[in-house]
Tab-separated table of C-alpha atoms and ligand atoms in Angstrom:
chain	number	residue	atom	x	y	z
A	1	UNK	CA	-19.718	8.688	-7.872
A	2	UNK	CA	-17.334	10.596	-5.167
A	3	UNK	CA	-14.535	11.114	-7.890
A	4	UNK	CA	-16.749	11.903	-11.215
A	5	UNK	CA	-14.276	13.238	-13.647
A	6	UNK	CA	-11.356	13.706	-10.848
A	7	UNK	CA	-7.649	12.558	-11.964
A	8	UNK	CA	-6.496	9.969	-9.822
A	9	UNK	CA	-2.818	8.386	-9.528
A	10	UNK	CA	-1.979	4.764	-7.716
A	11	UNK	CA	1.498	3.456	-8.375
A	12	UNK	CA	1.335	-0.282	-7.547
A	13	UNK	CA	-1.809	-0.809	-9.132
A	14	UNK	CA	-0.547	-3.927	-10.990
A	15	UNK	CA	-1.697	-6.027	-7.779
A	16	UNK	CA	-3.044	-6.367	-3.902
A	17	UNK	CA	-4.339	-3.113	-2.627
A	18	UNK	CA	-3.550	-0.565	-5.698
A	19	UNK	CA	-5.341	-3.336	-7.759
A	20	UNK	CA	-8.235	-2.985	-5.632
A	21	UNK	CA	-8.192	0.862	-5.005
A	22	UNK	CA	-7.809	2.051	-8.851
A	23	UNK	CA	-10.932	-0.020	-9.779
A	24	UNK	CA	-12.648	1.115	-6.820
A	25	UNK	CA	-11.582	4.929	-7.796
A	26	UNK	CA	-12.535	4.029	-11.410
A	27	UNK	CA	-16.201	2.360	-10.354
A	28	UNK	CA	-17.224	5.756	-8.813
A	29	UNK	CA	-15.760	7.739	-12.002
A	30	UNK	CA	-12.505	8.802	-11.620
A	31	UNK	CA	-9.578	8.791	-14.613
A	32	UNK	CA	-7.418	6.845	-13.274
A	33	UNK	CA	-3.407	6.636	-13.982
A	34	UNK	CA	-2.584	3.259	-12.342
A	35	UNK	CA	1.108	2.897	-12.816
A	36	UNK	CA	3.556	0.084	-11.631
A	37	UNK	CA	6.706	-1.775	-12.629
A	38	UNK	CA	4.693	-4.233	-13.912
A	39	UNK	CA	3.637	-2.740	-17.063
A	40	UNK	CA	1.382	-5.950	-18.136
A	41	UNK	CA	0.042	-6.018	-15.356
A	42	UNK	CA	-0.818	-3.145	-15.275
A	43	UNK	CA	-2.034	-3.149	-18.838
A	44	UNK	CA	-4.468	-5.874	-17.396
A	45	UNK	CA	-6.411	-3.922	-15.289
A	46	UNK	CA	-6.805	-0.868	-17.790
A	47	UNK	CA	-8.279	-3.424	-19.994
A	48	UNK	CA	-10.847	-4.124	-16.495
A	49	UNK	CA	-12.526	0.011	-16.920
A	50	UNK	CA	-12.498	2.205	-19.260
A	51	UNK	CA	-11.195	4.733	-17.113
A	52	UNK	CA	-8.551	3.468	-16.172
A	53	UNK	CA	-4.887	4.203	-18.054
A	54	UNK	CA	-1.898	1.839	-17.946
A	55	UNK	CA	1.334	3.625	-17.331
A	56	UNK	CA	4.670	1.956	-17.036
A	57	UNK	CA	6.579	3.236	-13.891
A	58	UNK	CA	9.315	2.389	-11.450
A	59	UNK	CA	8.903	4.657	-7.951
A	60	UNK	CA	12.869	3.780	-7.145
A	61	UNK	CA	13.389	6.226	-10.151
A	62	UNK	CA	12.458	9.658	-10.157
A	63	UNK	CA	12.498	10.394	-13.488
A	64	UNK	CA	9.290	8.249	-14.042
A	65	UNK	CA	7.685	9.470	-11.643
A	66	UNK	CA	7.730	13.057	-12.738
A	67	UNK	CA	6.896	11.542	-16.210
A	68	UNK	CA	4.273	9.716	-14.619
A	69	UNK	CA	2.720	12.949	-13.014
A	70	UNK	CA	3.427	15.304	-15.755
A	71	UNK	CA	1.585	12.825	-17.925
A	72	UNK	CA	-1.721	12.582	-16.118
A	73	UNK	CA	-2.198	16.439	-15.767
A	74	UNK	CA	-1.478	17.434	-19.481
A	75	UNK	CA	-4.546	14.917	-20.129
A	76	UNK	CA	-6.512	16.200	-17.287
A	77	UNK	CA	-5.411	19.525	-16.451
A	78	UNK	CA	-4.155	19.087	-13.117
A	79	UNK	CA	-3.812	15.983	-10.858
A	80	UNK	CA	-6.904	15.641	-7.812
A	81	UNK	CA	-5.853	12.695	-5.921
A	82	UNK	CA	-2.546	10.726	-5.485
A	83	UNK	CA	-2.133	7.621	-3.806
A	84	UNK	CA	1.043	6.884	-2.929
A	85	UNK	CA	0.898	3.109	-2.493
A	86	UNK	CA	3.857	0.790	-4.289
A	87	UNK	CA	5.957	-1.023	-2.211
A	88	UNK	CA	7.350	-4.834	-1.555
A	89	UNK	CA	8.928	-6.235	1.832
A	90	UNK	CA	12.392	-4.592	1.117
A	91	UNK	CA	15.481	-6.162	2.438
A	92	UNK	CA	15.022	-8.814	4.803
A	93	UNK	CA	18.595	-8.636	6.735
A	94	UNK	CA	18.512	-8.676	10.796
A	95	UNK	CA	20.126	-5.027	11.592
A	96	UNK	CA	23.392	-6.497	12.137
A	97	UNK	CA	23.862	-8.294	8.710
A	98	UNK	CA	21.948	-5.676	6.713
A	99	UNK	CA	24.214	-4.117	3.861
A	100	UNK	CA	23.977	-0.134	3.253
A	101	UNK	CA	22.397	-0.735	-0.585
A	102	UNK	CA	20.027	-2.856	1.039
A	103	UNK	CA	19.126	-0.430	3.331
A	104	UNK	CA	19.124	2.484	1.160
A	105	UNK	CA	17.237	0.241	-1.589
A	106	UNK	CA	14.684	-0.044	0.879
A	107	UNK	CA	14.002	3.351	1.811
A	108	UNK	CA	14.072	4.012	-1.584
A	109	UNK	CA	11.167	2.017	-2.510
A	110	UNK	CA	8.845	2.589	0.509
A	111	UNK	CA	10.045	5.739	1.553
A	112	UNK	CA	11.749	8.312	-1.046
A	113	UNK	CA	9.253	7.051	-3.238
A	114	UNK	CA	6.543	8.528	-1.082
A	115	UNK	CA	8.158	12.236	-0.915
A	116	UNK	CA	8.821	12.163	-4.497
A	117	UNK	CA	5.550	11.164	-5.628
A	118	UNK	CA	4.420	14.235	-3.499
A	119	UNK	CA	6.925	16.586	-4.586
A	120	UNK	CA	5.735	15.884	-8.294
A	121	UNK	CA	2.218	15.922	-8.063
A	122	UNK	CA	1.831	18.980	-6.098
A	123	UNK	CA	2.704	21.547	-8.739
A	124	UNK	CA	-0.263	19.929	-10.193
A	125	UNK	CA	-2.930	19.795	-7.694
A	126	UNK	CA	-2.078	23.373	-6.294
A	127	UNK	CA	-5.445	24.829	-6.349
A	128	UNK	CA	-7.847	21.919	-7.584
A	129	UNK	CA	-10.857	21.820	-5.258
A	130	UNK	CA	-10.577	18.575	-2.568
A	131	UNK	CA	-7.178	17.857	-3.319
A	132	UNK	CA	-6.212	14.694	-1.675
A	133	UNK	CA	-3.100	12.411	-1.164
A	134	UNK	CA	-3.105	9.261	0.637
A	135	UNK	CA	0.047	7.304	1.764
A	136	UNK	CA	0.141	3.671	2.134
A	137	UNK	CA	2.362	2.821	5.355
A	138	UNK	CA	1.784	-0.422	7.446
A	139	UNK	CA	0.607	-1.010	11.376
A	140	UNK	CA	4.455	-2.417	11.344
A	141	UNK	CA	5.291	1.705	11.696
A	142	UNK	CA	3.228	1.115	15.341
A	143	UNK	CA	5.977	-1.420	16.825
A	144	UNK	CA	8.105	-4.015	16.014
A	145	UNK	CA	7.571	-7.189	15.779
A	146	UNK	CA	5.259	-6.841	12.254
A	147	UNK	CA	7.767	-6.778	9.536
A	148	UNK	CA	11.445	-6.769	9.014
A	149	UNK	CA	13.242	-3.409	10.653
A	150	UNK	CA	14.442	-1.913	7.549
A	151	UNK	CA	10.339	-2.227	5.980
A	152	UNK	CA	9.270	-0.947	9.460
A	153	UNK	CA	11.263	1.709	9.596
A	154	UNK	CA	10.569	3.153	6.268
A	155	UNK	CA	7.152	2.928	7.243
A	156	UNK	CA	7.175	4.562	10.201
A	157	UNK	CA	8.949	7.569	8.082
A	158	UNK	CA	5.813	7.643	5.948
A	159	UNK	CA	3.808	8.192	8.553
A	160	UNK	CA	6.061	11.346	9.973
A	161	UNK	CA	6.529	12.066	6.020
A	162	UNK	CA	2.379	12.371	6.200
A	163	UNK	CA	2.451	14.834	8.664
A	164	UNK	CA	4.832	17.137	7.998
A	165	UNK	CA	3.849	17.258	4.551
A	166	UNK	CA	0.221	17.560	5.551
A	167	UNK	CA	1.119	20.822	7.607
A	168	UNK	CA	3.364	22.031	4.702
A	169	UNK	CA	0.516	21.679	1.867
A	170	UNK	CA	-2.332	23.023	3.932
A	171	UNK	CA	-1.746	26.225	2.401
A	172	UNK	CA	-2.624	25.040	-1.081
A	173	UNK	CA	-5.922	22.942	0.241
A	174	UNK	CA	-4.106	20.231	-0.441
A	175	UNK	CA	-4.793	17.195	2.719
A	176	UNK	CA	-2.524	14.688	3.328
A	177	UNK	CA	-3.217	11.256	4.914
A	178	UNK	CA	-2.046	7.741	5.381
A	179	UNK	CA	-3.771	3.997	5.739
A	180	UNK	CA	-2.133	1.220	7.885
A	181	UNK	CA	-2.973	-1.917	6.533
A	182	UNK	CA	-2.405	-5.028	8.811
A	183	UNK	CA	-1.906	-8.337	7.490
A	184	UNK	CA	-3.630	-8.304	3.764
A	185	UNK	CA	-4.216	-11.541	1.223
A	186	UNK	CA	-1.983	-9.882	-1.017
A	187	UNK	CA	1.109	-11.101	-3.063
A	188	UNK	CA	3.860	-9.243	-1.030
A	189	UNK	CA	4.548	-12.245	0.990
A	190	UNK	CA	5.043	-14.791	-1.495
A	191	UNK	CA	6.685	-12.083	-3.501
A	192	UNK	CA	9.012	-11.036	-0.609
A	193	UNK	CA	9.633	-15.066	0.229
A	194	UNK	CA	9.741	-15.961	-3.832
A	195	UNK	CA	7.644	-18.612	-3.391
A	196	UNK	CA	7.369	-20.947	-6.302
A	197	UNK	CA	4.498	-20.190	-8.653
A	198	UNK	CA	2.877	-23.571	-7.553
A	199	UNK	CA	3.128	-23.052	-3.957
A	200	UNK	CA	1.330	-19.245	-4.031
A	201	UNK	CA	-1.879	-20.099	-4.073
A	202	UNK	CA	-1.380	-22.651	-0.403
A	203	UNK	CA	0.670	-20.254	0.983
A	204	UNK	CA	-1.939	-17.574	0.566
A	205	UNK	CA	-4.452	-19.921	1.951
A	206	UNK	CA	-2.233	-20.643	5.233
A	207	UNK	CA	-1.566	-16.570	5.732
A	208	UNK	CA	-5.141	-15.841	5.682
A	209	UNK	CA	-6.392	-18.242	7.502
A	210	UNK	CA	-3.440	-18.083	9.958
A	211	UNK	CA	-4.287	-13.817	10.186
A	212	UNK	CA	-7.780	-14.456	10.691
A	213	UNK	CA	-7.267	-16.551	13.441
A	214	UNK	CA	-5.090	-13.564	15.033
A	215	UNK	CA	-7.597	-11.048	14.825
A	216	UNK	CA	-10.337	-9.934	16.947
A	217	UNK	CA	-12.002	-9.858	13.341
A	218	UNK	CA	-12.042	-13.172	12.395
A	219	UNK	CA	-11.314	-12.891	8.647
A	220	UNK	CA	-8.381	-13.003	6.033
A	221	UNK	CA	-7.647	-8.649	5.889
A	222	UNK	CA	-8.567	-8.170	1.863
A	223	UNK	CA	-7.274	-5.527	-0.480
A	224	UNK	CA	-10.706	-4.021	-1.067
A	225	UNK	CA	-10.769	-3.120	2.929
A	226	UNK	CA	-7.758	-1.143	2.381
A	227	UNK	CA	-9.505	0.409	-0.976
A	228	UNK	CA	-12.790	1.787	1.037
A	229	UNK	CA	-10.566	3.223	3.504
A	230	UNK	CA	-8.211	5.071	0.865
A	231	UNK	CA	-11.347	6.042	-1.308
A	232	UNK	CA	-12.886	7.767	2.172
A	233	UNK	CA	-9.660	9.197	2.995
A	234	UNK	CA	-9.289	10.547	-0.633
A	235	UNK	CA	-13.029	11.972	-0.858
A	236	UNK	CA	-14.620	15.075	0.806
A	237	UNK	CA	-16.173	13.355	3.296
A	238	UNK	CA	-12.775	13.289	4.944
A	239	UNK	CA	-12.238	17.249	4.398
A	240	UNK	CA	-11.817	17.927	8.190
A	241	UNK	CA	-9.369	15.104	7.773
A	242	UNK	CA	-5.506	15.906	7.346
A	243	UNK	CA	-1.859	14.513	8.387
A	244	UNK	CA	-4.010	11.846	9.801
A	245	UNK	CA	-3.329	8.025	9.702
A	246	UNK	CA	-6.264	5.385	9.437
A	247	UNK	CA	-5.272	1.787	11.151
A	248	UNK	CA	-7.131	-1.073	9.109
A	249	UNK	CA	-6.205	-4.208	10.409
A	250	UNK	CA	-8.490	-6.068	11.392
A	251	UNK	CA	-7.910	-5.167	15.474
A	252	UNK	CA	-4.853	-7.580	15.217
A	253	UNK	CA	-2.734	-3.907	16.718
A	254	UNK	CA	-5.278	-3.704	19.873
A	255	UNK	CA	-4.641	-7.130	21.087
A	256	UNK	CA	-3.992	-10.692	19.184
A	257	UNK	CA	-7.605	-12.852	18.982
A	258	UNK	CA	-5.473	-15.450	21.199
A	259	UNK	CA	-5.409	-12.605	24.002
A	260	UNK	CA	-9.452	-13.157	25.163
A	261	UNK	CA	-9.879	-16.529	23.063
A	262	UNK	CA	-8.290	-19.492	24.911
A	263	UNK	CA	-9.744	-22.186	21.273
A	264	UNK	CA	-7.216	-19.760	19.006
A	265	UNK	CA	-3.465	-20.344	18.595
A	266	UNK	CA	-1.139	-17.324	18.042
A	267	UNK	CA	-0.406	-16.339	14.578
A	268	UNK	CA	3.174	-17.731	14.663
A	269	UNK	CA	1.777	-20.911	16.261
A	270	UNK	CA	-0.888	-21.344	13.862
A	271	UNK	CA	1.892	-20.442	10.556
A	272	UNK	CA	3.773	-23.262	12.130
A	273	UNK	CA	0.721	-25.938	12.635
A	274	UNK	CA	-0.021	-25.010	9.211
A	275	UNK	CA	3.329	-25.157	7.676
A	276	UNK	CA	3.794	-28.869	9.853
A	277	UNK	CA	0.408	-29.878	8.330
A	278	UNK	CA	1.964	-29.167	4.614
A	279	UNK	CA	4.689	-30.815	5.184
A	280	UNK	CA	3.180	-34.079	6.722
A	281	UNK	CA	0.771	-33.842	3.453
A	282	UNK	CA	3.479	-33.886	1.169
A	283	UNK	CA	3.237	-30.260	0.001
A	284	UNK	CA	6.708	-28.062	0.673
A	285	UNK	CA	5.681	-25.007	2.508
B	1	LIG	N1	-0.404	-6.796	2.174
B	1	LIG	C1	-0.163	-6.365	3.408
B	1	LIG	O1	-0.381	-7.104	4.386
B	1	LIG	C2	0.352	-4.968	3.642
B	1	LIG	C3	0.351	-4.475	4.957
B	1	LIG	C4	0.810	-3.184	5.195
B	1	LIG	C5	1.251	-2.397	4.143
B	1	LIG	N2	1.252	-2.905	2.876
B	1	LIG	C6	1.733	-2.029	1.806
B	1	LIG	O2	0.746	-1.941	0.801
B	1	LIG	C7	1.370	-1.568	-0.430
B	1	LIG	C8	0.858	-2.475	-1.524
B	1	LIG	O3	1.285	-3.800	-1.273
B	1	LIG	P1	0.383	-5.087	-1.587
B	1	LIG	O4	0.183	-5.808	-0.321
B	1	LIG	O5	-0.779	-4.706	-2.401
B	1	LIG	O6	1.446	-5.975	-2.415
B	1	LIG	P2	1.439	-6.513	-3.921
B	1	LIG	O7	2.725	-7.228	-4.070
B	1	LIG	O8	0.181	-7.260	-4.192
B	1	LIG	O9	1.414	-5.186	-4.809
B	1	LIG	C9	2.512	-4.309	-4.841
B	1	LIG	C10	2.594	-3.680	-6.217
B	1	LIG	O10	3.642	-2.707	-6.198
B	1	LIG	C11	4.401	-2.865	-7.367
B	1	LIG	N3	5.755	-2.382	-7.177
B	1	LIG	C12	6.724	-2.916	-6.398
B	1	LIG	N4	7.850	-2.207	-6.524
B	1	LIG	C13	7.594	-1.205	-7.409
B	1	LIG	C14	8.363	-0.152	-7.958
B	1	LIG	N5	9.660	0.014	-7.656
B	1	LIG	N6	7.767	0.699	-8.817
B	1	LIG	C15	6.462	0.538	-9.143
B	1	LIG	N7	5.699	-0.449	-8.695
B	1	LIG	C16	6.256	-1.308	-7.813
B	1	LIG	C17	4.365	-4.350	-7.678
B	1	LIG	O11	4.682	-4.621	-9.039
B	1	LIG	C18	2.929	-4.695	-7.311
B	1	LIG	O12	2.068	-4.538	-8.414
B	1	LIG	C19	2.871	-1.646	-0.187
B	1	LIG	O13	3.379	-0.336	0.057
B	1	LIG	C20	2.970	-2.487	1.072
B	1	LIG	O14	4.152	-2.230	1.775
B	1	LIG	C21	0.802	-4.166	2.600
């Protein structure tokens, strides 16, 4: 029970890794706030744990999210632990079709989102014992080649976002860390692609087993990896931790499985076989 009676916050808890973290945060006793977009959905997992509160929130606007934060510490008294986590693929464009709104649309969601969340939680956390925020950004912030630019280079801003912020709060005891997830079985891909609702459940099947072969861990990345890594970031066992980043992915950033396993196609290669074997089966992928 590392967060007995602590007030926790996860925007984009509707799905994928918030899903995962706020029950995880919930299981070892915290009250969580698990606020997305998606009100029903989120409204599904409150009804998962008791202690776990639905609250209807769009990061893109700022004005919910101070409501959002404001909210959870007149019920608690203060705010212990904030994970910054909502986010989708963004704008798609190659950098030399890309619009400006997309653009700014993008950093918006992955990125300003981030800062704000901080900037309204911290009045509330100053001077809570083990006060902890953890930012989700992506192993795409390592390199390209993971993720459109625009979603990469938000990403990598989280990470520098982490940091300075992390320095910044120290003052007030408050740490400040980020996760990397690689290539989780989430819905942000079908989401991103807007994959018919009949076609999800395949496509998720191809991406993990296509990821898995990629890997030097040779398994599908799930959300509840990401989860135990946030939950040990956001506990006091990672005190001496702070403006830190923990990669979770798998291995895929150290080399690709393919590298030192002559049997296993590339990811790309194995997308494609996948996608051709669809196809030649009759089902659209
Ligand atoms: N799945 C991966 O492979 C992967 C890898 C690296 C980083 N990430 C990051 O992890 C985070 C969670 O993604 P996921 O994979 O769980 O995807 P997901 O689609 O399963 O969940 C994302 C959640 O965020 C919510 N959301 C989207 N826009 C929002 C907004 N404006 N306001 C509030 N809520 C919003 C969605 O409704 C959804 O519930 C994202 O920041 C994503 O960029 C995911």
């Amino acid at each position: 029970m590392r967060f007995a009676d602590k007030c926790v916050i996860v925007t984009g808890a509707a799905s994928g890794i918030g899903r995962a973290t706020a029950l995880l945060f919930a299981a070892e006793g915290a009250r969580v706030y698990a606020a997305d977009r998606d009100f029903e959905g989120a409204q599904r997992l409150s009804g998962e744990s008791p202690g776990i509160t639905a609250v209807a929130c769009d990061v893109c606007d700022v004005a919910q999210i101070k409501a959002l934060m404001d909210r959870a510490a007149q019920d608690c008294g203060g705010i212990d632990v904030v994970f910054n986590n909502a986010g989708a693929a963004g704008d798609r464009a190659p950098i030399d079709e890309i619009e400006a709104e997309g653009w700014d649309r993008t950093m918006d969601l992955l990125l300003r989102s981030v800062a704000m969340g901080i900037r309204y939680a911290v009045p509330h956390m100053k001077g809570r014992k083990g006060a902890s925020i953890v930012n989700t950004s992506s192993i795409a912030a390592i390199g390209p080649g993971y993720s459109p630019t625009a979603y990469a280079v938000a990403k990598a801003g989280v990470l520098h976002l982490t940091k300075c912020t992390a320095t910044e709060l120290a003052k007030y005891g408050i740490r400040v860390n980020a996760v990397q997830p690689g290539f989780i079985n989430t819905n942000i891909f079908t989401t991103a692609l807007e994959m018919p609702a009949d076609l999800v459940d395949t496509a998720k099947a191809m991406i993990l087993q296509a990821s898995s072969n990629a890997q030097p861990v040779a398994r599908g990345g799930m959300p509840d990896d990401i989860a135990q890594a946030v939950a040990f970031l956001a506990s006091d066992a990672a005190g001496f931790m702070t403006g830190a980043s923990l990669v979770v992915d798998g291995g895929i950033t150290i080399g690709p499985r393919h590298a030192w396993d002559p049997e296993t196609p590339d990811m790309f290669s194995a997308l494609q076989a996948m996608a051709d074997a669809a196809a030649a089966a009759g089902t659209p992928a």
